[in-house]
CSV table of C-alpha atoms in Angstrom, one decimal:
chain,number,residue,atom,x,y,z
E,15,MET,CA,0.2,-11.4,8.3
E,16,SER,CA,2.7,-11.2,5.9
E,17,GLU,CA,3.0,-7.9,4.0
E,18,GLU,CA,2.2,-8.3,0.0
E,19,SER,CA,4.9,-8.8,-1.5
E,20,LYS,CA,7.0,-5.9,-3.1
E,21,ILE,CA,8.8,-6.1,-6.4
E,22,ARG,CA,12.1,-4.5,-5.9
E,23,VAL,CA,14.1,-3.4,-9.4
E,24,LEU,CA,17.2,-2.1,-9.8
E,25,ILE,CA,17.2,0.1,-13.0
E,26,ALA,CA,21.3,0.4,-14.3
E,27,LYS,CA,23.3,1.9,-16.5
E,28,PRO,CA,26.5,0.7,-17.2
E,29,GLY,CA,29.0,1.9,-19.8
E,30,LEU,CA,29.8,5.7,-20.5
E,31,ASP,CA,26.6,6.7,-21.8
E,32,GLY,CA,26.1,9.9,-20.4
E,33,HIS,CA,22.2,10.0,-21.0
E,34,ASP,CA,19.4,8.9,-18.0
E,35,ARG,CA,15.9,10.8,-18.7
E,36,GLY,CA,14.9,7.4,-20.4
E,37,ALA,CA,16.1,5.2,-17.2
E,38,LYS,CA,14.4,7.8,-14.8
E,39,ILE,CA,10.8,7.8,-16.6
E,40,ILE,CA,11.3,4.0,-16.3
E,41,VAL,CA,12.3,4.4,-12.8
E,42,LEU,CA,9.3,6.6,-11.4
E,43,GLY,CA,7.2,4.8,-13.5
E,44,LEU,CA,7.7,1.1,-12.1
E,45,ARG,CA,7.3,3.4,-8.8
E,46,ASP,CA,4.0,4.3,-10.0
E,47,ALA,CA,3.1,0.5,-10.5
E,48,GLY,CA,3.7,-0.2,-7.2
E,49,MET,CA,7.5,-1.6,-6.8
E,50,GLU,CA,10.2,-0.4,-5.4
E,51,THR,CA,12.9,0.4,-7.6
E,52,ILE,CA,16.8,1.3,-6.9
E,53,TYR,CA,18.6,3.6,-9.5
E,54,THR,CA,22.5,4.1,-9.1
E,55,GLY,CA,23.2,6.7,-11.7
E,56,LEU,CA,25.4,7.1,-14.9
E,57,ARG,CA,28.7,5.0,-15.3
E,58,GLN,CA,28.2,1.9,-13.6
E,59,THR,CA,30.4,-1.1,-14.2
E,60,PRO,CA,29.4,-4.4,-14.6
E,61,GLU,CA,30.6,-5.4,-11.0
E,62,LYS,CA,28.7,-2.6,-9.4
E,63,ILE,CA,25.6,-3.5,-10.4
E,64,ALA,CA,26.0,-7.1,-9.6
E,65,GLN,CA,27.3,-6.3,-6.4
E,66,VAL,CA,24.3,-3.9,-5.9
E,67,ALA,CA,21.8,-6.0,-7.1
E,68,ILE,CA,23.4,-8.7,-4.5
E,69,GLN,CA,22.8,-6.6,-1.7
E,70,GLU,CA,19.3,-5.5,-2.5
E,71,ASP,CA,18.3,-8.9,-3.8
E,72,VAL,CA,16.7,-7.5,-6.7
E,73,ASP,CA,13.6,-9.3,-8.4
E,74,VAL,CA,14.5,-7.5,-11.7
E,75,ILE,CA,17.5,-5.9,-13.1
E,76,GLY,CA,16.7,-3.2,-16.0
E,77,LEU,CA,20.1,-2.4,-17.8
E,78,SER,CA,19.8,0.9,-20.4
E,79,CYS,CA,22.4,1.3,-22.4
E,80,LEU,CA,22.4,4.2,-25.0
E,81,SER,CA,26.0,4.5,-26.4
E,82,GLY,CA,26.0,0.9,-28.2
E,83,ALA,CA,28.3,-0.9,-25.8
E,84,HIS,CA,25.3,-3.3,-24.8
E,85,LYS,CA,26.6,-6.4,-26.5
E,86,TYR,CA,29.7,-6.4,-24.2
E,87,LEU,CA,28.2,-4.7,-21.1
E,88,PHE,CA,24.9,-6.9,-20.7
E,89,PRO,CA,26.2,-10.3,-21.1
E,90,LYS,CA,29.2,-9.0,-18.7
E,91,VAL,CA,26.4,-8.1,-16.1
E,92,VAL,CA,24.7,-11.3,-16.3
E,93,GLU,CA,27.9,-13.2,-16.2
E,94,LEU,CA,28.8,-11.9,-13.3
E,95,LEU,CA,25.3,-12.4,-11.6
E,96,LYS,CA,26.2,-16.1,-12.2
E,97,ALA,CA,29.8,-16.2,-10.8
E,98,LYS,CA,28.7,-14.5,-7.4
E,99,GLY,CA,25.8,-16.9,-7.2
E,100,LYS,CA,22.8,-14.2,-8.0
E,101,GLU,CA,20.8,-16.4,-10.6
E,102,ASP,CA,17.3,-15.9,-9.2
E,103,ALA,CA,17.1,-11.9,-10.6
E,104,MET,CA,15.6,-11.3,-14.1
E,105,VAL,CA,17.4,-9.2,-16.5
E,106,ILE,CA,16.1,-6.9,-18.8
E,107,ALA,CA,17.4,-4.1,-21.0
E,108,GLY,CA,16.6,-1.1,-22.9
E,109,GLY,CA,17.9,1.7,-24.6
E,110,ILE,CA,19.0,2.2,-28.3
E,111,ILE,CA,19.3,-1.2,-29.2
E,112,PRO,CA,19.4,-2.6,-32.6
E,113,GLN,CA,16.4,-5.2,-34.1
E,114,ASN,CA,19.6,-7.6,-34.6
E,115,ASP,CA,21.0,-7.5,-31.3
E,116,ILE,CA,18.3,-8.5,-29.6
E,117,SER,CA,18.8,-12.5,-30.3
E,118,PHE,CA,22.2,-12.3,-29.5
E,119,LEU,CA,21.0,-10.8,-26.0
E,120,GLN,CA,18.4,-13.1,-25.2
E,121,GLU,CA,21.3,-15.9,-25.7
E,122,GLN,CA,23.1,-14.2,-23.2
E,123,GLY,CA,20.7,-13.9,-20.7
E,124,ILE,CA,18.4,-11.4,-21.3
E,125,SER,CA,15.0,-11.9,-21.0
E,126,ARG,CA,13.3,-9.3,-23.1
E,127,VAL,CA,14.8,-6.1,-24.5
E,128,PHE,CA,12.6,-3.0,-24.5
E,129,GLY,CA,13.1,-0.7,-27.4
E,130,PRO,CA,12.4,3.1,-27.2
E,131,GLY,CA,8.7,4.1,-26.8
E,132,THR,CA,8.0,1.3,-25.1
E,133,SER,CA,5.1,2.3,-22.6
E,134,ILE,CA,5.9,1.8,-19.4
E,135,LYS,CA,2.6,-0.4,-18.4
E,136,GLU,CA,3.9,-3.1,-20.8
E,137,ILE,CA,7.0,-3.1,-19.2
E,138,ALA,CA,5.6,-3.3,-15.3
E,139,ASP,CA,3.2,-6.0,-16.8
E,140,TYR,CA,5.9,-8.2,-18.5
E,141,ILE,CA,7.8,-7.8,-15.1
E,142,LYS,CA,4.9,-9.4,-13.0
E,143,GLN,CA,4.0,-11.8,-15.0
E,144,HIS,CA,7.6,-13.1,-15.5
E,145,ILE,CA,9.5,-12.6,-12.4
E,146,LYS,CA,10.8,-15.9,-10.8
E,147,LYS,CA,9.1,-16.8,-7.6
E,148,LYS,CA,11.5,-17.3,-5.2
U,22,MET,CA,4.1,-14.5,-0.1
U,23,HIS,CA,7.4,-16.3,0.0
U,24,GLU,CA,6.9,-20.0,0.3
U,25,MET,CA,9.9,-21.0,2.0
U,26,SER,CA,11.0,-24.4,3.3
U,27,SER,CA,12.1,-24.7,7.0
U,28,SER,CA,15.4,-26.1,5.8
U,29,THR,CA,15.8,-23.0,3.2
U,30,VAL,CA,15.6,-20.8,6.0
U,31,THR,CA,17.8,-22.6,8.4
U,32,ARG,CA,20.7,-22.7,5.7
U,33,LEU,CA,20.2,-18.9,5.0
U,34,ILE,CA,20.9,-18.6,8.5
U,35,SER,CA,23.7,-20.6,9.4
U,36,GLU,CA,25.2,-19.1,5.3
U,37,MET,CA,24.5,-15.7,6.9
U,38,LEU,CA,26.4,-16.1,9.8
U,39,GLU,CA,29.1,-17.2,8.4
U,40,GLY,CA,29.4,-14.1,6.0
U,41,ASN,CA,27.8,-15.2,3.1
U,42,ILE,CA,26.2,-11.6,1.7
U,43,LEU,CA,23.7,-13.4,-0.9
U,44,SER,CA,21.9,-15.1,2.1
U,45,LEU,CA,22.0,-11.7,4.2
U,46,ALA,CA,20.2,-10.2,1.6
U,47,ARG,CA,17.9,-12.8,1.2
U,48,LEU,CA,17.3,-12.6,4.9
U,49,VAL,CA,16.0,-9.2,4.9
U,50,THR,CA,14.0,-9.5,2.0
U,51,LEU,CA,12.1,-11.9,4.4
U,52,ILE,CA,11.9,-9.7,7.5
U,53,GLU,CA,11.0,-6.7,5.0
U,54,SER,CA,7.7,-8.6,4.0
U,55,GLU,CA,6.8,-10.1,7.3
U,56,ASP,CA,7.3,-13.6,6.0
U,57,GLU,CA,6.2,-15.9,9.0
U,58,ALA,CA,9.6,-17.0,9.5
U,59,THR,CA,10.3,-14.3,11.3
U,60,PRO,CA,10.3,-15.1,14.8
U,61,ARG,CA,12.5,-18.2,13.9
U,62,ILE,CA,15.0,-15.8,12.3
U,63,MET,CA,15.1,-13.5,15.2
U,64,LYS,CA,15.3,-16.2,17.5
U,65,SER,CA,18.2,-17.8,15.9
U,66,ILE,CA,20.1,-14.6,15.5
U,67,ASN,CA,19.6,-13.4,19.2
U,68,GLU,CA,22.6,-14.4,20.8
U,69,HIS,CA,24.1,-13.1,17.8
U,70,ILE,CA,23.3,-9.5,18.2
U,71,GLY,CA,24.4,-6.1,20.4
U,72,LYS,CA,27.6,-5.4,19.1
U,73,ALA,CA,27.0,-3.2,16.5
U,74,TYR,CA,27.0,0.5,17.5
U,75,ARG,CA,23.9,2.2,15.5
U,76,ILE,CA,23.9,5.2,14.5
U,77,GLY,CA,20.8,7.1,13.0
U,78,ILE,CA,21.2,10.3,10.7
U,79,THR,CA,17.8,12.1,10.2
U,80,GLY,CA,17.3,15.8,8.7
U,81,PRO,CA,14.8,17.0,6.1
U,82,ALA,CA,15.2,16.3,2.4
U,83,GLY,CA,18.1,17.8,0.7
U,84,ALA,CA,20.7,18.1,3.7
U,85,GLY,CA,23.2,15.9,2.2
U,86,LYS,CA,23.0,12.9,4.4
U,87,SER,CA,23.8,10.5,2.4
U,88,THR,CA,27.2,12.1,1.2
U,89,LEU,CA,28.0,12.6,5.1
U,90,ILE,CA,27.6,8.9,5.4
U,91,GLU,CA,29.6,8.3,2.3
U,92,ARG,CA,32.2,10.3,3.7
U,93,LEU,CA,32.2,9.1,7.2
U,94,THR,CA,32.0,5.7,6.1
U,95,ILE,CA,35.3,6.5,4.6
U,96,LEU,CA,36.7,7.2,8.0
U,97,LEU,CA,35.1,4.2,9.6
U,98,ARG,CA,36.8,1.8,6.9
U,99,GLU,CA,40.3,3.8,7.4
U,100,GLN,CA,39.9,2.5,11.0
U,101,GLU,CA,39.0,-1.0,9.6
U,102,LYS,CA,35.5,-1.0,11.2
U,103,THR,CA,32.8,-2.6,9.1
U,104,VAL,CA,29.6,-1.0,8.2
U,105,GLY,CA,26.4,-1.1,7.7
U,106,ILE,CA,24.1,1.2,6.0
U,107,ILE,CA,20.2,1.3,5.5
U,108,CYS,CA,18.4,4.5,3.4
U,109,VAL,CA,15.1,4.9,3.9
U,110,ASP,CA,13.1,6.3,1.4
U,111,PRO,CA,9.3,7.0,1.4
U,112,THR,CA,6.4,4.6,-0.1
U,113,SER,CA,4.0,6.6,-1.9
U,114,PRO,CA,0.7,5.7,-0.3
U,115,PHE,CA,-1.0,5.8,-3.7
U,116,THR,CA,0.8,3.4,-5.4
U,117,GLY,CA,2.6,1.3,-2.7
U,118,GLY,CA,5.7,2.1,-5.2
U,119,ALA,CA,9.3,3.4,-3.8
U,120,VAL,CA,12.3,5.6,-5.1
U,121,LEU,CA,15.4,4.2,-3.3
U,122,GLY,CA,17.6,6.7,-4.6
U,123,ASP,CA,20.1,7.3,-1.4
U,124,ARG,CA,22.9,4.9,-2.1
U,125,ILE,CA,23.6,6.6,-5.5
U,126,ARG,CA,25.5,9.1,-3.4
U,127,MET,CA,27.7,6.3,-1.3
U,128,GLN,CA,29.0,4.5,-4.6
U,129,GLN,CA,32.5,5.2,-3.4
U,130,HIS,CA,31.6,1.8,-1.2
U,131,ASP,CA,29.8,-0.6,-3.8
U,132,LEU,CA,33.0,-2.5,-3.9
U,133,ASP,CA,34.2,-2.8,-0.5
U,134,ASP,CA,32.7,-5.9,1.1
U,135,GLY,CA,33.2,-4.4,4.4
U,136,VAL,CA,30.2,-2.4,3.5
U,137,TYR,CA,27.0,-3.5,3.3
U,138,ILE,CA,24.2,-1.2,1.9
U,139,ARG,CA,20.4,-1.8,1.7
U,140,SER,CA,17.8,0.4,0.4
U,141,MET,CA,14.6,0.5,2.0
U,142,ALA,CA,10.9,2.0,1.5
U,143,THR,CA,8.5,3.0,4.6
U,144,ARG,CA,6.2,0.4,3.6
U,145,GLY,CA,3.6,2.4,5.1
U,146,SER,CA,4.7,3.3,8.4
U,147,LEU,CA,4.3,6.6,9.9
U,148,GLY,CA,7.3,7.5,11.9
U,149,GLY,CA,9.8,7.9,9.4
U,150,LEU,CA,11.3,4.5,9.3
U,151,PRO,CA,9.7,0.9,8.0
U,152,LYS,CA,8.5,-1.1,11.0
U,153,THR,CA,10.8,-4.2,10.4
U,154,ILE,CA,13.9,-1.7,10.7
U,155,ARG,CA,14.6,-2.8,13.8
U,156,ALA,CA,14.7,-6.5,12.6
U,157,VAL,CA,16.9,-5.7,9.6
U,158,ILE,CA,19.3,-4.0,11.6
U,159,LYS,CA,19.6,-6.7,14.1
U,160,LEU,CA,20.6,-8.9,11.0
U,161,LEU,CA,23.4,-6.5,9.9
U,162,ASP,CA,24.5,-6.7,13.4
U,163,ALA,CA,24.5,-10.6,13.6
U,164,PHE,CA,26.3,-10.7,10.3
U,165,GLY,CA,29.2,-9.0,12.0
U,166,LYS,CA,28.9,-5.5,11.3
U,167,GLU,CA,30.5,-3.2,13.9
U,168,MET,CA,28.8,0.3,12.7
U,169,VAL,CA,25.3,0.4,11.6
U,170,LEU,CA,24.1,3.7,10.0
U,171,VAL,CA,20.0,4.5,9.2
U,172,GLU,CA,19.3,7.2,7.2
U,173,THR,CA,16.1,8.6,7.4
U,174,ILE,CA,14.3,11.9,6.4
U,175,GLY,CA,13.1,14.0,9.5
U,176,VAL,CA,11.6,17.0,9.6
U,177,GLY,CA,8.9,17.8,12.3
U,178,GLN,CA,7.7,14.9,14.8
U,179,THR,CA,7.4,12.3,11.9
U,180,GLU,CA,10.9,11.1,13.0
U,181,VAL,CA,10.8,10.0,16.3
U,182,ASP,CA,11.1,6.1,15.2
U,183,ILE,CA,14.7,6.7,15.1
U,184,LEU,CA,14.9,6.7,18.9
U,185,GLN,CA,14.2,2.9,18.8
U,186,SER,CA,16.8,2.0,16.7
U,187,ALA,CA,19.8,3.8,17.3
U,188,ASP,CA,22.3,4.4,19.8
U,189,LEU,CA,23.2,7.7,18.9
U,190,VAL,CA,21.2,10.1,16.5
U,191,ILE,CA,22.6,12.9,14.6
U,192,VAL,CA,20.5,15.9,12.9
U,193,VAL,CA,21.6,17.2,9.6
U,194,LEU,CA,20.7,20.6,8.8
U,195,VAL,CA,21.1,23.1,6.3
U,196,PRO,CA,21.9,26.8,6.4
U,197,GLU,CA,18.7,28.1,4.5
U,198,ALA,CA,16.8,26.2,8.1
U,199,GLY,CA,17.5,29.7,9.4
U,200,ASP,CA,14.9,31.1,11.7
U,201,SER,CA,12.6,28.3,11.1
U,202,ILE,CA,14.9,26.5,13.4
U,203,GLN,CA,13.1,28.7,15.9
U,204,ALA,CA,9.5,26.8,14.9
U,205,MET,CA,11.0,23.4,15.1
U,206,LYS,CA,11.0,23.2,18.8
U,207,ALA,CA,9.6,19.9,19.2
U,208,GLY,CA,10.7,16.9,17.6
U,209,LEU,CA,13.9,17.3,15.6
U,210,MET,CA,15.2,19.6,17.9
U,211,GLU,CA,14.8,17.5,20.8
U,212,ILE,CA,16.2,14.0,19.6
U,213,GLY,CA,19.5,14.9,18.2
U,214,ASP,CA,22.8,13.9,20.2
U,215,ILE,CA,24.8,16.0,17.7
U,216,PHE,CA,23.7,18.6,15.0
U,217,VAL,CA,25.3,19.1,12.0
U,218,VAL,CA,25.0,21.8,9.7
U,219,ASN,CA,26.0,20.8,6.3
U,220,LYS,CA,26.7,22.8,3.1
U,221,ALA,CA,28.0,25.3,5.4
U,222,ASP,CA,29.7,27.1,2.6
U,223,ARG,CA,26.1,28.3,1.8
U,224,PRO,CA,24.5,32.0,3.3
U,225,GLY,CA,23.3,31.8,6.6
U,226,ALA,CA,25.4,29.0,8.0
U,227,GLU,CA,26.9,31.1,10.8
U,228,ASP,CA,22.9,32.1,11.7
U,229,THR,CA,21.4,28.7,11.6
U,230,LEU,CA,24.6,27.3,14.1
U,231,ASN,CA,24.2,30.2,16.5
U,232,ASN,CA,20.4,29.1,16.1
U,233,ILE,CA,20.7,25.6,16.9
U,234,LYS,CA,23.0,26.4,20.0
U,235,ALA,CA,20.9,28.5,21.5
U,236,ILE,CA,17.7,26.5,21.5
U,237,LEU,CA,19.9,23.4,22.2
U,238,LYS,CA,21.1,25.8,25.4
U,239,LEU,CA,17.4,25.8,26.4
U,240,ASP,CA,17.1,22.6,26.4
U,241,ALA,CA,20.4,21.3,28.2
U,242,GLU,CA,19.2,21.1,31.8
U,243,ARG,CA,16.6,18.2,30.6
U,244,ARG,CA,19.7,16.7,28.4
U,245,ASN,CA,22.1,17.3,31.1
U,246,TYR,CA,25.1,16.9,28.5
U,247,ASP,CA,26.9,19.0,26.0
U,248,ILE,CA,25.2,18.6,22.3
U,249,PRO,CA,27.8,19.7,19.5
U,250,VAL,CA,26.8,21.6,16.8
U,251,ILE,CA,29.4,21.1,13.9
U,252,ALA,CA,29.7,22.8,10.6
U,253,THR,CA,30.2,20.7,7.8
U,254,GLU,CA,30.8,20.7,3.9
U,255,ALA,CA,30.3,17.0,3.0
U,256,VAL,CA,30.9,17.3,-0.8
U,257,TYR,CA,33.9,18.7,-0.1
U,258,ASN,CA,35.1,16.6,2.6
U,259,ARG,CA,35.5,19.3,5.1
U,260,GLY,CA,34.0,18.7,9.0
U,261,ILE,CA,34.1,14.9,8.4
U,262,LYS,CA,37.2,14.2,10.8
U,263,GLU,CA,35.7,16.7,13.3
U,264,LEU,CA,32.3,15.1,13.4
U,265,TYR,CA,33.7,11.7,13.7
U,266,GLY,CA,35.7,12.8,16.7
U,267,GLN,CA,32.3,14.3,18.0
U,268,ILE,CA,30.9,11.1,17.3
U,269,ASP,CA,33.4,9.2,19.4
U,270,ILE,CA,33.4,11.5,22.3
U,271,LYS,CA,29.8,11.2,22.4
U,272,ARG,CA,29.4,7.6,22.3
U,273,GLN,CA,31.8,7.4,25.1
U,274,LEU,CA,30.0,10.0,27.4
U,275,LEU,CA,26.7,7.9,26.5
U,276,ILE,CA,28.1,4.8,28.0
U,277,ASN,CA,29.8,6.6,31.0
U,278,ASN,CA,26.6,8.0,31.8
U,279,GLY,CA,24.6,4.7,31.4
U,280,GLN,CA,22.2,6.4,28.8
U,281,PHE,CA,23.6,3.8,26.2
U,282,ALA,CA,22.5,1.1,28.4
U,283,GLU,CA,19.5,2.6,29.5
U,284,ARG,CA,18.3,3.5,26.2
U,285,ARG,CA,18.6,0.1,24.7
U,286,ARG,CA,17.1,-1.1,27.8
U,287,LYS,CA,13.9,0.8,26.8
U,288,GLN,CA,14.2,-0.2,23.5
U,289,ARG,CA,13.9,-3.9,24.3
U,290,GLN,CA,10.5,-2.9,26.0
U,291,SER,CA,8.8,-1.1,23.3
U,292,GLU,CA,10.4,-3.3,20.8
U,293,PHE,CA,8.5,-6.1,22.9
U,294,ILE,CA,5.2,-4.1,23.3
U,295,GLU,CA,5.0,-3.5,19.7
U,296,THR,CA,5.7,-6.4,18.3
U,297,VAL,CA,3.1,-7.6,20.6
U,298,ILE,CA,0.6,-4.9,19.5
U,299,ASN,CA,1.2,-5.6,15.9
U,300,ARG,CA,0.5,-9.3,16.1
U,301,ILE,CA,-3.0,-8.9,17.9
U,302,THR,CA,-3.8,-5.9,15.5
U,303,SER,CA,-3.0,-8.4,12.7
U,304,ASP,CA,-5.1,-11.1,14.0
U,305,VAL,CA,-8.1,-8.8,15.0
U,306,ILE,CA,-8.3,-6.9,11.4
U,307,ASN,CA,-8.0,-10.4,9.9
U,308,ARG,CA,-11.1,-11.7,11.9
U,309,LEU,CA,-12.8,-8.4,11.4
U,310,ASN,CA,-12.6,-9.0,7.7
U,311,THR,CA,-12.8,-12.8,7.6
U,312,ASP,CA,-15.4,-13.6,10.2
U,313,ALA,CA,-19.1,-13.2,9.1
U,314,ILE,CA,-21.0,-11.7,12.6
U,315,LEU,CA,-17.2,-9.4,13.3
U,316,SER,CA,-17.7,-7.9,9.6
U,317,ARG,CA,-21.0,-7.2,9.8
U,318,TYR,CA,-20.0,-4.5,12.7
U,319,LYS,CA,-17.8,-3.0,9.9
U,320,GLU,CA,-20.5,-2.6,7.5
U,321,ASP,CA,-22.8,-0.7,9.8
U,322,VAL,CA,-20.1,1.6,10.7
U,323,GLU,CA,-19.6,2.0,7.3
U,324,ASN,CA,-23.1,2.3,6.4
U,325,GLY,CA,-23.5,5.2,9.5
U,326,LYS,CA,-25.8,2.3,11.2
U,327,MET,CA,-23.6,2.5,14.1
U,328,ASP,CA,-20.6,4.6,15.6
U,329,PRO,CA,-17.5,3.4,15.5
U,330,PHE,CA,-17.1,3.1,19.7
U,331,THR,CA,-20.3,1.1,20.4
U,332,ALA,CA,-19.3,-1.5,17.4
U,333,ALA,CA,-15.7,-1.6,18.8
U,334,ASN,CA,-17.1,-2.2,22.1
U,335,GLU,CA,-19.4,-4.9,20.5
U,336,VAL,CA,-16.5,-6.4,18.9
U,337,TYR,CA,-14.1,-6.5,22.0
U,338,ARG,CA,-16.4,-8.1,23.7
U,339,SER,CA,-17.4,-11.0,21.4
U,340,ILE,CA,-13.6,-11.8,20.4
U,341,ASP,CA,-11.9,-13.9,22.1
U,342,LEU,CA,-8.1,-12.8,22.2
U,343,TYR,CA,-7.1,-16.1,23.4
U,344,GLY,CA,-9.2,-18.4,22.1
U,345,LYS,CA,-10.5,-19.8,18.6
U,346,SER,CA,-13.6,-17.8,18.2
């Protein structure tokens, strides 16, 4: 009788990065993969992202940043989520992120970083395989 | 499928009632997924509901409903009212996915603990609202939200659901609606308690306002009360205070003339019947799919060997609704 579980994803752009075409492509792509995607627009603060993730009870948070501020912003989001007690969501990232920064980000709680050119299918499959069962 | 222990559900409910947002959000998800804990959750919160005033805001896409809701919420918060907002967007019938993008226009309230915003997809429901919306509204009610605003797209007659879930309905249109309002006689024009022409700085606003008033006059006798038509420019914050004032007036009027109580009575009745129907339907469909004999009827109809009416009759006769067969 239970409705099949839908995967809820928040795609968020922390910081002052002003380009969101990539993020929007992900939003539409994940919808086409059967997920419910919430997009909150440009110039989000880590505080807002965490709050939205909590209210919407998302399974996945996808952080996108093209301005280079990811080493500060992404861990900040993870930290805030933890502080507020939301630890059941997977955090993934995309945008312009140098190869060298990836292991740092993973240490900070980002499950996976998807660079430019990653296929939607790869992201969708990763999500389906790795989200935490609640 | 959420395999959740009974004690976890108990904990979530009591935490939610104490004001825990994480637990509220979790419970909304459970209800949305039609988790088997739903009847238990609904029973537990039943004594805590009834205080929230529920407003449905409907109208075509692009009318500015989300912005309007953001502005109204500012005023509500100035009056120190706590607000729950549910934004509804359509689920793709092909992929089952959805883009939930309404809250992008309500960002002013993201960090206000007095406002809880939740995005919901219709998940296959045809009436414009997800079928779990009533239960989710009740959760926000039990949580303590004094006002619950529900935003949904409505264009023709697909918005009837909102009548089942609101104490007051606001229909938002744009100036371009113009002459096509003449054609919108059934449905949208019948359900609004208040009409708003948003983006009223655009050409055609005056005509649209007059068209709406003319149509509503035709319906005035049936409705038995005055239906305000207001011009707003939500983005520029114009007309919002007037709208807020009209909501207050209409709210009081509906209470005074007994409609408020009557609507709620009817809503409770239809919710009961709908819930019963959903249970029976789920059960029968499940059996049609799993029972060897019953699924043969399904096959015969699909292959054209039997007409659906005869097959349905046979199924109805062989199924024991109250027993185990």
